[in-house]
Each structure stands twice: as structure tokens, then as C-alpha cells.
PDB file of C-alpha atoms in Angstrom:
ATOM      1  CA  MET A   1      31.371 -25.745  -5.225  1.00 31.00           C
ATOM      2  CA  ALA A   2      27.492 -25.667  -5.997  1.00 32.00           C
ATOM      3  CA  LYS A   3      26.050 -24.869  -9.427  1.00 28.00           C
ATOM      4  CA  TYR A   4      23.724 -22.018 -10.146  1.00 32.00           C
ATOM      5  CA  SER A   5      21.678 -20.781 -13.164  1.00 31.00           C
ATOM      6  CA  ILE A   6      21.860 -17.920 -14.373  1.00 35.00           C
ATOM      7  CA  ARG A   7      18.195 -16.197 -15.869  1.00 32.00           C
ATOM      8  CA  LYS A   8      17.406 -16.136 -19.309  1.00 29.00           C
ATOM      9  CA  TRP A   9      17.825 -12.444 -19.012  1.00 29.00           C
ATOM     10  CA  PHE A  10      21.274 -12.470 -18.498  1.00 35.00           C
ATOM     11  CA  LEU A  11      23.733 -10.576 -20.942  1.00 36.00           C
ATOM     12  CA  GLY A  12      27.121 -11.327 -20.172  1.00 38.00           C
ATOM     13  CA  LEU A  13      30.231 -11.075 -21.887  1.00 37.00           C
ATOM     14  CA  PHE A  14      33.340 -11.674 -20.555  1.00 39.00           C
ATOM     15  CA  THR A  15      36.464  -9.837 -21.962  1.00 35.00           C
ATOM     16  CA  ALA A  16      39.914  -9.514 -20.539  1.00 35.00           C
ATOM     17  CA  GLY A  17      38.565  -9.810 -17.301  1.00 42.00           C
ATOM     18  CA  VAL A  18      36.196  -6.974 -17.417  1.00 42.00           C
ATOM     19  CA  VAL A  19      32.483  -7.638 -17.287  1.00 46.00           C
ATOM     20  CA  VAL A  20      30.149  -6.013 -20.217  1.00 45.00           C
ATOM     21  CA  THR A  21      26.431  -6.400 -18.962  1.00 50.00           C
ATOM     22  CA  GLY A  22      25.127  -6.017 -22.405  1.00 52.00           C
ATOM     23  CA  VAL A  23      23.146  -3.076 -21.389  1.00 66.00           C
ATOM     24  CA  GLY A  24      25.969   0.193 -21.658  1.00 80.00           C
ATOM     25  CA  MET A  25      27.177   0.296 -17.887  1.00 91.00           C
ATOM     26  CA  ASN A  26      30.558   3.019 -17.737  1.00 94.00           C
ATOM     27  CA  THR A  27      33.620   0.839 -17.252  1.00 94.00           C
ATOM     28  CA  ASN A  28      34.423   3.735 -14.721  1.00 95.00           C
ATOM     29  CA  VAL A  29      31.791   3.004 -12.829  1.00 96.00           C
ATOM     30  CA  LEU A  30      31.783  -0.535 -13.166  1.00 95.00           C
ATOM     31  CA  ASP A  31      34.980  -0.128 -11.401  1.00 95.00           C
ATOM     32  CA  HIS A  32      33.684   1.668  -8.594  1.00 95.00           C
ATOM     33  CA  ILE A  33      31.802  -0.845  -7.934  1.00 96.00           C
ATOM     34  CA  LYS A  34      33.861  -3.694  -8.070  1.00 96.00           C
ATOM     35  CA  ASP A  35      36.362  -1.539  -5.630  1.00 96.00           C
ATOM     36  CA  PHE A  36      33.762  -0.490  -2.946  1.00 95.00           C
ATOM     37  CA  GLU A  37      31.449  -3.772  -3.028  1.00 95.00           C
ATOM     38  CA  GLY A  38      35.099  -5.658  -2.588  1.00 95.00           C
ATOM     39  CA  LEU A  39      35.181  -9.592  -4.242  1.00 97.00           C
ATOM     40  CA  GLU A  40      34.453 -12.369  -1.722  1.00 97.00           C
ATOM     41  CA  THR A  41      34.544 -16.014  -2.516  1.00 97.00           C
ATOM     42  CA  SER A  42      32.658 -17.307   0.806  1.00 98.00           C
ATOM     43  CA  ALA A  43      29.077 -16.165   1.279  1.00 97.00           C
ATOM     44  CA  TYR A  44      29.725 -14.097   4.881  1.00 96.00           C
ATOM     45  CA  LYS A  45      27.369 -11.828   7.122  1.00 95.00           C
ATOM     46  CA  ASP A  46      27.684  -8.037   5.766  1.00 91.00           C
ATOM     47  CA  ILE A  47      27.745  -4.646   8.471  1.00 88.00           C
ATOM     48  CA  VAL A  48      23.872  -5.366   8.804  1.00 89.00           C
ATOM     49  CA  GLY A  49      23.718  -9.221   9.318  1.00 92.00           C
ATOM     50  CA  VAL A  50      22.529  -9.934   5.156  1.00 93.00           C
ATOM     51  CA  ILE A  51      24.072 -12.322   3.798  1.00 96.00           C
ATOM     52  CA  THR A  52      26.397 -11.346   0.879  1.00 96.00           C
ATOM     53  CA  ILE A  53      28.995 -13.288  -2.278  1.00 97.00           C
ATOM     54  CA  GLY A  54      30.779 -12.254  -5.110  1.00 97.00           C
ATOM     55  CA  TYR A  55      30.582  -8.487  -5.770  1.00 96.00           C
ATOM     56  CA  GLY A  56      27.585  -7.499  -2.779  1.00 95.00           C
ATOM     57  CA  HIS A  57      25.215  -9.730  -4.185  1.00 96.00           C
ATOM     58  CA  THR A  58      22.914 -11.052  -1.620  1.00 95.00           C
ATOM     59  CA  ASN A  59      19.547 -13.200  -2.065  1.00 94.00           C
ATOM     60  CA  ARG A  60      17.990 -10.244  -2.284  1.00 89.00           C
ATOM     61  CA  ALA A  61      18.712  -9.653  -6.231  1.00 82.00           C
ATOM     62  CA  GLY A  62      16.987 -12.543  -6.267  1.00 74.00           C
ATOM     63  CA  THR A  63      19.187 -13.393  -9.839  1.00 83.00           C
ATOM     64  CA  VAL A  64      21.313 -16.040  -7.952  1.00 92.00           C
ATOM     65  CA  GLN A  65      20.353 -17.791  -4.584  1.00 95.00           C
ATOM     66  CA  PHE A  66      23.075 -18.981  -2.378  1.00 96.00           C
ATOM     67  CA  HIS A  67      23.314 -20.064   1.546  1.00 96.00           C
ATOM     68  CA  MET A  68      26.033 -19.625   4.583  1.00 96.00           C
ATOM     69  CA  GLY A  69      28.863 -21.862   3.434  1.00 95.00           C
ATOM     70  CA  ASP A  70      28.788 -21.540  -0.211  1.00 97.00           C
ATOM     71  CA  THR A  71      31.720 -20.554  -2.184  1.00 97.00           C
ATOM     72  CA  TRP A  72      32.006 -18.779  -5.581  1.00 97.00           C
ATOM     73  CA  THR A  73      34.879 -18.670  -8.117  1.00 97.00           C
ATOM     74  CA  GLU A  74      35.587 -15.245  -9.033  1.00 96.00           C
ATOM     75  CA  GLU A  75      34.189 -16.095 -12.956  1.00 95.00           C
ATOM     76  CA  TYR A  76      31.329 -16.846 -11.408  1.00 96.00           C
ATOM     77  CA  ALA A  77      30.567 -13.882  -9.175  1.00 96.00           C
ATOM     78  CA  GLU A  78      31.534 -11.427 -12.265  1.00 93.00           C
ATOM     79  CA  GLU A  79      28.351 -13.694 -14.081  1.00 93.00           C
ATOM     80  CA  VAL A  80      26.322 -12.956 -11.221  1.00 95.00           C
ATOM     81  CA  LEU A  81      27.567  -8.883 -10.774  1.00 95.00           C
ATOM     82  CA  ALA A  82      26.304  -8.995 -14.503  1.00 93.00           C
ATOM     83  CA  ALA A  83      23.248 -10.638 -14.269  1.00 92.00           C
ATOM     84  CA  ASP A  84      22.630  -8.352 -10.807  1.00 94.00           C
ATOM     85  CA  LEU A  85      23.397  -5.151 -13.015  1.00 95.00           C
ATOM     86  CA  THR A  86      21.185  -5.805 -16.082  1.00 93.00           C
ATOM     87  CA  LYS A  87      18.098  -6.392 -13.664  1.00 93.00           C
ATOM     88  CA  PHE A  88      19.281  -2.800 -11.393  1.00 95.00           C
ATOM     89  CA  TRP A  89      19.850  -0.946 -14.721  1.00 95.00           C
ATOM     90  CA  ASP A  90      16.370  -1.937 -16.087  1.00 94.00           C
ATOM     91  CA  ALA A  91      14.511  -1.478 -12.595  1.00 95.00           C
ATOM     92  CA  ILE A  92      16.347   2.097 -12.647  1.00 96.00           C
ATOM     93  CA  ASP A  93      15.507   2.844 -16.262  1.00 94.00           C
ATOM     94  CA  ALA A  94      11.939   2.145 -15.966  1.00 96.00           C
ATOM     95  CA  GLN A  95      11.527   4.136 -12.519  1.00 97.00           C
ATOM     96  CA  VAL A  96      13.197   7.242 -14.370  1.00 97.00           C
ATOM     97  CA  THR A  97      11.380   9.194 -16.892  1.00 97.00           C
ATOM     98  CA  VAL A  98      13.776  11.884 -17.733  1.00 97.00           C
ATOM     99  CA  ASP A  99      16.641  10.958 -19.992  1.00 96.00           C
ATOM    100  CA  LEU A 100      19.798   9.759 -18.840  1.00 95.00           C
ATOM    101  CA  THR A 101      23.210   9.278 -20.218  1.00 94.00           C
ATOM    102  CA  ASP A 102      24.444   5.600 -20.262  1.00 93.00           C
ATOM    103  CA  CYS A 103      26.839   7.532 -17.563  1.00 95.00           C
ATOM    104  CA  GLN A 104      24.097   9.024 -15.446  1.00 97.00           C
ATOM    105  CA  LEU A 105      21.551   5.867 -15.149  1.00 96.00           C
ATOM    106  CA  SER A 106      25.329   4.063 -14.871  1.00 97.00           C
ATOM    107  CA  VAL A 107      25.632   6.111 -11.229  1.00 98.00           C
ATOM    108  CA  LEU A 108      22.359   5.459 -10.148  1.00 98.00           C
ATOM    109  CA  THR A 109      22.822   1.649 -11.341  1.00 97.00           C
ATOM    110  CA  SER A 110      25.135   1.419  -8.825  1.00 97.00           C
ATOM    111  CA  TRP A 111      23.399   3.067  -6.223  1.00 98.00           C
ATOM    112  CA  ALA A 112      20.730   1.442  -6.679  1.00 97.00           C
ATOM    113  CA  TYR A 113      22.289  -2.112  -6.143  1.00 95.00           C
ATOM    114  CA  ASN A 114      23.494  -1.294  -3.352  1.00 94.00           C
ATOM    115  CA  VAL A 115      20.419   0.224  -1.546  1.00 94.00           C
ATOM    116  CA  GLY A 116      18.157  -1.322  -3.552  1.00 94.00           C
ATOM    117  CA  THR A 117      15.390  -0.584  -5.792  1.00 94.00           C
ATOM    118  CA  GLY A 118      11.995  -0.516  -3.337  1.00 94.00           C
ATOM    119  CA  ALA A 119      14.198   2.512  -1.730  1.00 95.00           C
ATOM    120  CA  THR A 120      15.398   4.108  -5.006  1.00 97.00           C
ATOM    121  CA  GLY A 121      11.596   4.102  -6.595  1.00 96.00           C
ATOM    122  CA  LYS A 122      10.612   5.974  -3.489  1.00 97.00           C
ATOM    123  CA  SER A 123      13.684   8.223  -3.293  1.00 98.00           C
ATOM    124  CA  THR A 124      13.121  11.934  -3.180  1.00 98.00           C
ATOM    125  CA  LEU A 125      16.706  11.613  -5.527  1.00 98.00           C
ATOM    126  CA  VAL A 126      14.532   9.766  -7.935  1.00 98.00           C
ATOM    127  CA  ARG A 127      11.339  12.096  -7.897  1.00 98.00           C
ATOM    128  CA  LEU A 128      13.682  15.330  -7.776  1.00 98.00           C
ATOM    129  CA  LEU A 129      15.015  14.035 -11.248  1.00 98.00           C
ATOM    130  CA  ASN A 130      12.138  13.061 -12.530  1.00 98.00           C
ATOM    131  CA  GLN A 131      11.220  16.922 -12.158  1.00 98.00           C
ATOM    132  CA  GLY A 132      13.723  17.618 -14.369  1.00 98.00           C
ATOM    133  CA  HIS A 133      16.056  18.432 -11.280  1.00 98.00           C
ATOM    134  CA  TYR A 134      19.738  16.809 -12.640  1.00 98.00           C
ATOM    135  CA  ASP A 135      21.983  18.773 -10.330  1.00 98.00           C
ATOM    136  CA  ALA A 136      20.048  17.849  -7.505  1.00 98.00           C
ATOM    137  CA  VAL A 137      21.277  13.974  -8.074  1.00 98.00           C
ATOM    138  CA  PRO A 138      24.693  14.497  -6.397  1.00 98.00           C
ATOM    139  CA  ALA A 139      23.964  15.979  -3.036  1.00 98.00           C
ATOM    140  CA  GLN A 140      20.627  13.176  -2.896  1.00 98.00           C
ATOM    141  CA  LEU A 141      23.286  10.332  -3.446  1.00 98.00           C
ATOM    142  CA  MET A 142      25.136  11.997  -0.521  1.00 98.00           C
ATOM    143  CA  ARG A 143      21.957  11.628   1.579  1.00 97.00           C
ATOM    144  CA  TRP A 144      22.525   7.480   2.097  1.00 97.00           C
ATOM    145  CA  ASP A 145      25.341   6.740   3.915  1.00 97.00           C
ATOM    146  CA  LYS A 146      23.857   5.341   6.758  1.00 95.00           C
ATOM    147  CA  ALA A 147      23.800   1.451   7.449  1.00 91.00           C
ATOM    148  CA  GLY A 148      21.214  -0.066   9.806  1.00 88.00           C
ATOM    149  CA  GLY A 149      20.918   3.548  10.785  1.00 91.00           C
ATOM    150  CA  LYS A 150      24.070   4.752  11.281  1.00 93.00           C
ATOM    151  CA  ARG A 151      26.651   6.345   9.047  1.00 96.00           C
ATOM    152  CA  VAL A 152      28.946   4.426   7.536  1.00 95.00           C
ATOM    153  CA  ARG A 153      32.389   6.361   6.467  1.00 96.00           C
ATOM    154  CA  GLY A 154      32.667   3.928   4.046  1.00 95.00           C
ATOM    155  CA  LEU A 155      29.021   4.354   2.419  1.00 96.00           C
ATOM    156  CA  THR A 156      30.096   7.953   2.392  1.00 97.00           C
ATOM    157  CA  ARG A 157      32.774   7.077   1.050  1.00 97.00           C
ATOM    158  CA  ARG A 158      31.034   5.816  -1.912  1.00 97.00           C
ATOM    159  CA  ARG A 159      28.103   8.070  -2.577  1.00 98.00           C
ATOM    160  CA  ALA A 160      30.939  10.839  -2.535  1.00 98.00           C
ATOM    161  CA  ALA A 161      32.757   8.880  -5.533  1.00 97.00           C
ATOM    162  CA  GLU A 162      29.203   8.583  -7.264  1.00 98.00           C
ATOM    163  CA  ALA A 163      28.200  12.009  -6.886  1.00 98.00           C
ATOM    164  CA  LYS A 164      31.724  12.722  -8.254  1.00 98.00           C
ATOM    165  CA  LEU A 165      31.054  10.600 -11.348  1.00 98.00           C
ATOM    166  CA  TRP A 166      27.972  11.698 -12.096  1.00 98.00           C
ATOM    167  CA  GLU A 167      29.168  15.372 -12.050  1.00 97.00           C
ATOM    168  CA  THR A 168      32.187  14.534 -14.577  1.00 96.00           C
ATOM    169  CA  ASP A 169      29.736  12.054 -16.452  1.00 93.00           C
ATOM    170  CA  CYS A 170      31.999   9.576 -15.303  1.00 94.00           C
ATOM    171  CA  GLU A 171      35.857  10.988 -15.997  1.00 87.00           C
TER     172      GLU A 171
END
């Protein structure tokens, strides 16, 4: 296995196999991310051809670079996930100008981790939320269920789960 360095801003801790990112990530949302991303210890191409490894990590995330043929341990995949989530949490925190609970910020971090912060920053969801329309978020999340221009059932299920977490304050 190739050795990689985690950036200095990584704040991850590992307790009983659960990643604690140091940014207040809700554990129900973290479980949601891990369930939907799944763990892949060998690099592969996802449904739109993006090289992926671990819990949905891509080179676009920028925290750790990898190549086809690389393999990771589960423990290393969790370290990288924690670093990735810290990066996406910070990006959403910067894009959203209204107050959010840790649950709400966690849900939006999950969404951003899946779609990218470039897309979230330009989204109607963030624009409406910044105008104070918290109730618009679940319906706006449901609009993000396509990959390669085609509706994907797994993404529809993921967005529905995120919308429910938002509406129930992560219960």
C-alpha cells in the first residue's frame, strides 16, 4: 500500500471504529455517508467514470491523491474520510451565511461531499437557504439525484435520506 500524508488541518480521531472529525459531524449523518458511499479498498471508476476509493474519495476532494491500482485499509479510508469531511464542512460553513445547527451543517456537508463544493456554491439550495428559507432545503436536495445527466435511484434514495435527516434534526 502506498503511503500518503494527510494535510495538517486534519482533525480526525478514531473511537470504536467511528470517525470523529473534530468539526461536530453528526454521527447519524456520518453513518448515512458511510452507508451510501460504501467502503471500497481498491481504486475503481464510479458510474460516471471518476476514479474513486475508500468511502467515495476522489482526487477532486484534494485531501489525498491516488491512482488506479492503489489499495487502502479500512482504517486509512476512515482517516481520509475525516479529512475530506473537514474540508467540505468548512466549505459549506463558508458558503452558507445563516445560522445552522450541527445537524443541518452535517446534512449539507454530506450533500457537498457527494456533489462538490463548486456545485453547492452556485446552487439554488444555498441561495434560498441564505435568504432564510430553511424549509426549502428538503425539496432542493431532491433535485440533486442525477449523475451524468440521468436520474440514479441510489441518489434519489440518498437525497431522500438527507432530506429526512434535515427535517427531523438528525433523529
